[in-house]
PDB file of C-alpha atoms in Angstrom:
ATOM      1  CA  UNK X   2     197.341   5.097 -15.466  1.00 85.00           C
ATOM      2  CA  UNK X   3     195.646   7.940 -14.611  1.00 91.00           C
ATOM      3  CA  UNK X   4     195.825   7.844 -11.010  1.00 94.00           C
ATOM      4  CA  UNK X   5     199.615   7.280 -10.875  1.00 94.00           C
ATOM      5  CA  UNK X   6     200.134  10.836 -13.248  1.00 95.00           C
ATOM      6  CA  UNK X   7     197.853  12.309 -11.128  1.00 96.00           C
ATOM      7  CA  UNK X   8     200.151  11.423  -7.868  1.00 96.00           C
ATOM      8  CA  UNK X   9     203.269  11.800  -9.862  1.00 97.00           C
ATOM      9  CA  UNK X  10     202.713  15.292 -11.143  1.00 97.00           C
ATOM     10  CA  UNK X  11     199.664  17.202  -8.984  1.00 96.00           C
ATOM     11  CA  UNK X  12     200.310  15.144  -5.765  1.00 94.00           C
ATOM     12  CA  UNK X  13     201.212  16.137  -2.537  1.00 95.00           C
ATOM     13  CA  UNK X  14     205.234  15.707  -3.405  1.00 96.00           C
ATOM     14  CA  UNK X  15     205.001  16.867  -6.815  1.00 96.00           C
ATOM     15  CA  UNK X  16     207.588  14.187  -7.992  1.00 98.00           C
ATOM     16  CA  UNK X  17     207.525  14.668 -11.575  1.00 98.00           C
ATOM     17  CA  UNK X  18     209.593  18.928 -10.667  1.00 98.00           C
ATOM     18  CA  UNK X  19     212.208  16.859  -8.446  1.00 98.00           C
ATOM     19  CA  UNK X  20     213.099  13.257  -9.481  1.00 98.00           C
ATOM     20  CA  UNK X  21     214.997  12.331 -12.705  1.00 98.00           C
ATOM     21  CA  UNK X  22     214.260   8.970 -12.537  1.00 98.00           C
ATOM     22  CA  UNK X  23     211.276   6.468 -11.128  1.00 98.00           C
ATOM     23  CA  UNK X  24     210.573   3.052 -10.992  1.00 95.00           C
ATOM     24  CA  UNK X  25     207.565   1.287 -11.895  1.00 93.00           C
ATOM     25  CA  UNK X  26     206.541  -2.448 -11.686  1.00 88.00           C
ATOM     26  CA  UNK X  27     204.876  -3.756 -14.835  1.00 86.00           C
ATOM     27  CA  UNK X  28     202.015  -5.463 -12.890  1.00 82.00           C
ATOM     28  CA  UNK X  29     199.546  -2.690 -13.774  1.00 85.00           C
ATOM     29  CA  UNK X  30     200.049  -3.197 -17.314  1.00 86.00           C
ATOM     30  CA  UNK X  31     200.558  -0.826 -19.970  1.00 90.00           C
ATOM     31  CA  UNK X  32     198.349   2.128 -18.884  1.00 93.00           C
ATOM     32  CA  UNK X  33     201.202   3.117 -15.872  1.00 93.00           C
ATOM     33  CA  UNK X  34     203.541   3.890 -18.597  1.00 94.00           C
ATOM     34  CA  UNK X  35     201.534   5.251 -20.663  1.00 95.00           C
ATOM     35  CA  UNK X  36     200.385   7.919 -17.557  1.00 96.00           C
ATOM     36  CA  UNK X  37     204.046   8.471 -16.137  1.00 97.00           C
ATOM     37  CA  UNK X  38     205.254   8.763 -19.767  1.00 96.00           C
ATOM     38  CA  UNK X  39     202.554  11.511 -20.646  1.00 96.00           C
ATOM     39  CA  UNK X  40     204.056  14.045 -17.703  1.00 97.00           C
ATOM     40  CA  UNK X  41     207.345  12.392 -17.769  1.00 98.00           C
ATOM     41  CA  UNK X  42     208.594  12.794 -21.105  1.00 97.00           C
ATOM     42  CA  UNK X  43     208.274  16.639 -21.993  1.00 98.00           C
ATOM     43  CA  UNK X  44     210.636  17.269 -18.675  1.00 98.00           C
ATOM     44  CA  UNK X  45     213.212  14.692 -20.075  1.00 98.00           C
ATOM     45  CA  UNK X  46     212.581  12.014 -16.746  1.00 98.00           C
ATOM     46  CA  UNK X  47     213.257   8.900 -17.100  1.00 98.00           C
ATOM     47  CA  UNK X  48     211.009   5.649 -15.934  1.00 97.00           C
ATOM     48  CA  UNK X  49     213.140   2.549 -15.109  1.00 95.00           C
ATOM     49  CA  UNK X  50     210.044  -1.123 -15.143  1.00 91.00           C
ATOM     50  CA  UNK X  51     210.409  -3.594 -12.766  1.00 85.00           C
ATOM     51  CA  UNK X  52     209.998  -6.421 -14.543  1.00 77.00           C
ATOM     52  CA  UNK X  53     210.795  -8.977 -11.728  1.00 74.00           C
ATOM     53  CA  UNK X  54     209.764  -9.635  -7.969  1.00 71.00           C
ATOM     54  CA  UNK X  55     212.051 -11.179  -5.763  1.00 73.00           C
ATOM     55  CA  UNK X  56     209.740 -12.339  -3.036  1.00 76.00           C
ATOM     56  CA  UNK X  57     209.656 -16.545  -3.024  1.00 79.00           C
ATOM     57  CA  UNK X  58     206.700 -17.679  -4.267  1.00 77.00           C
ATOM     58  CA  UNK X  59     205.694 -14.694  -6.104  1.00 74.00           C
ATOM     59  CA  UNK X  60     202.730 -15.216  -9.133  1.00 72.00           C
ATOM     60  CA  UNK X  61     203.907 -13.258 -11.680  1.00 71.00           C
ATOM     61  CA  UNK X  62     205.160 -16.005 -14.044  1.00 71.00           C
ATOM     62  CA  UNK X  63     204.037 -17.432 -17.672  1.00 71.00           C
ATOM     63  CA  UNK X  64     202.247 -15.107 -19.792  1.00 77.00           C
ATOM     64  CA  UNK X  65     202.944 -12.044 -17.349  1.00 74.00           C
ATOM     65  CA  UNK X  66     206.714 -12.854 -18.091  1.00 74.00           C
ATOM     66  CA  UNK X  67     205.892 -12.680 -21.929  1.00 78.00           C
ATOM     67  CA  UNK X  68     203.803  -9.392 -21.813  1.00 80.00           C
ATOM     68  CA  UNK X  69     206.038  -7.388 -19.439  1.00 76.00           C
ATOM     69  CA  UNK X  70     208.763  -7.856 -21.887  1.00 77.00           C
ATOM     70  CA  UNK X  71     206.795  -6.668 -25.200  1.00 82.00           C
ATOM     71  CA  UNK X  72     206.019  -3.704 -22.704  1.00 78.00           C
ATOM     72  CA  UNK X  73     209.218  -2.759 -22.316  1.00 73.00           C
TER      73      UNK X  73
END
């Protein structure tokens, strides 16, 4: 979590003064919402999870598929 609001707001884009919307998959867990919401929120952006990958084969099934949705 902290790394991402690091990038998101200090980093060399500063992306949290330009975009009004990012994406985010859920495979970190909670902590990268928790860390985009924290710089996020107070400018009104908005965070949009990716909950699903589309690549064949992909792992992220079972309990993954439970937690991502309690996330959300």
């Amino acid at each position: 979590g902290n790394t991402v609001k690091y990038q998101y707001s200090l980093g060399i884009y500063r992306i949290v003064e330009w975009s009004d919307l990012i994406s985010a998959h859920t495979v970190p867990g909670e902590s990268i919402i928790r860390g985009l919401s924290e710089v996020g929120e107070p400018k009104g952006r908005g965070l949009l999870l990716l909950e699903e990958m589309s690549s064949k084969g992909n792992l992220a099934k079972g309990v993954y598929t439970v937690e991502r949705v309690r996330m959300a």
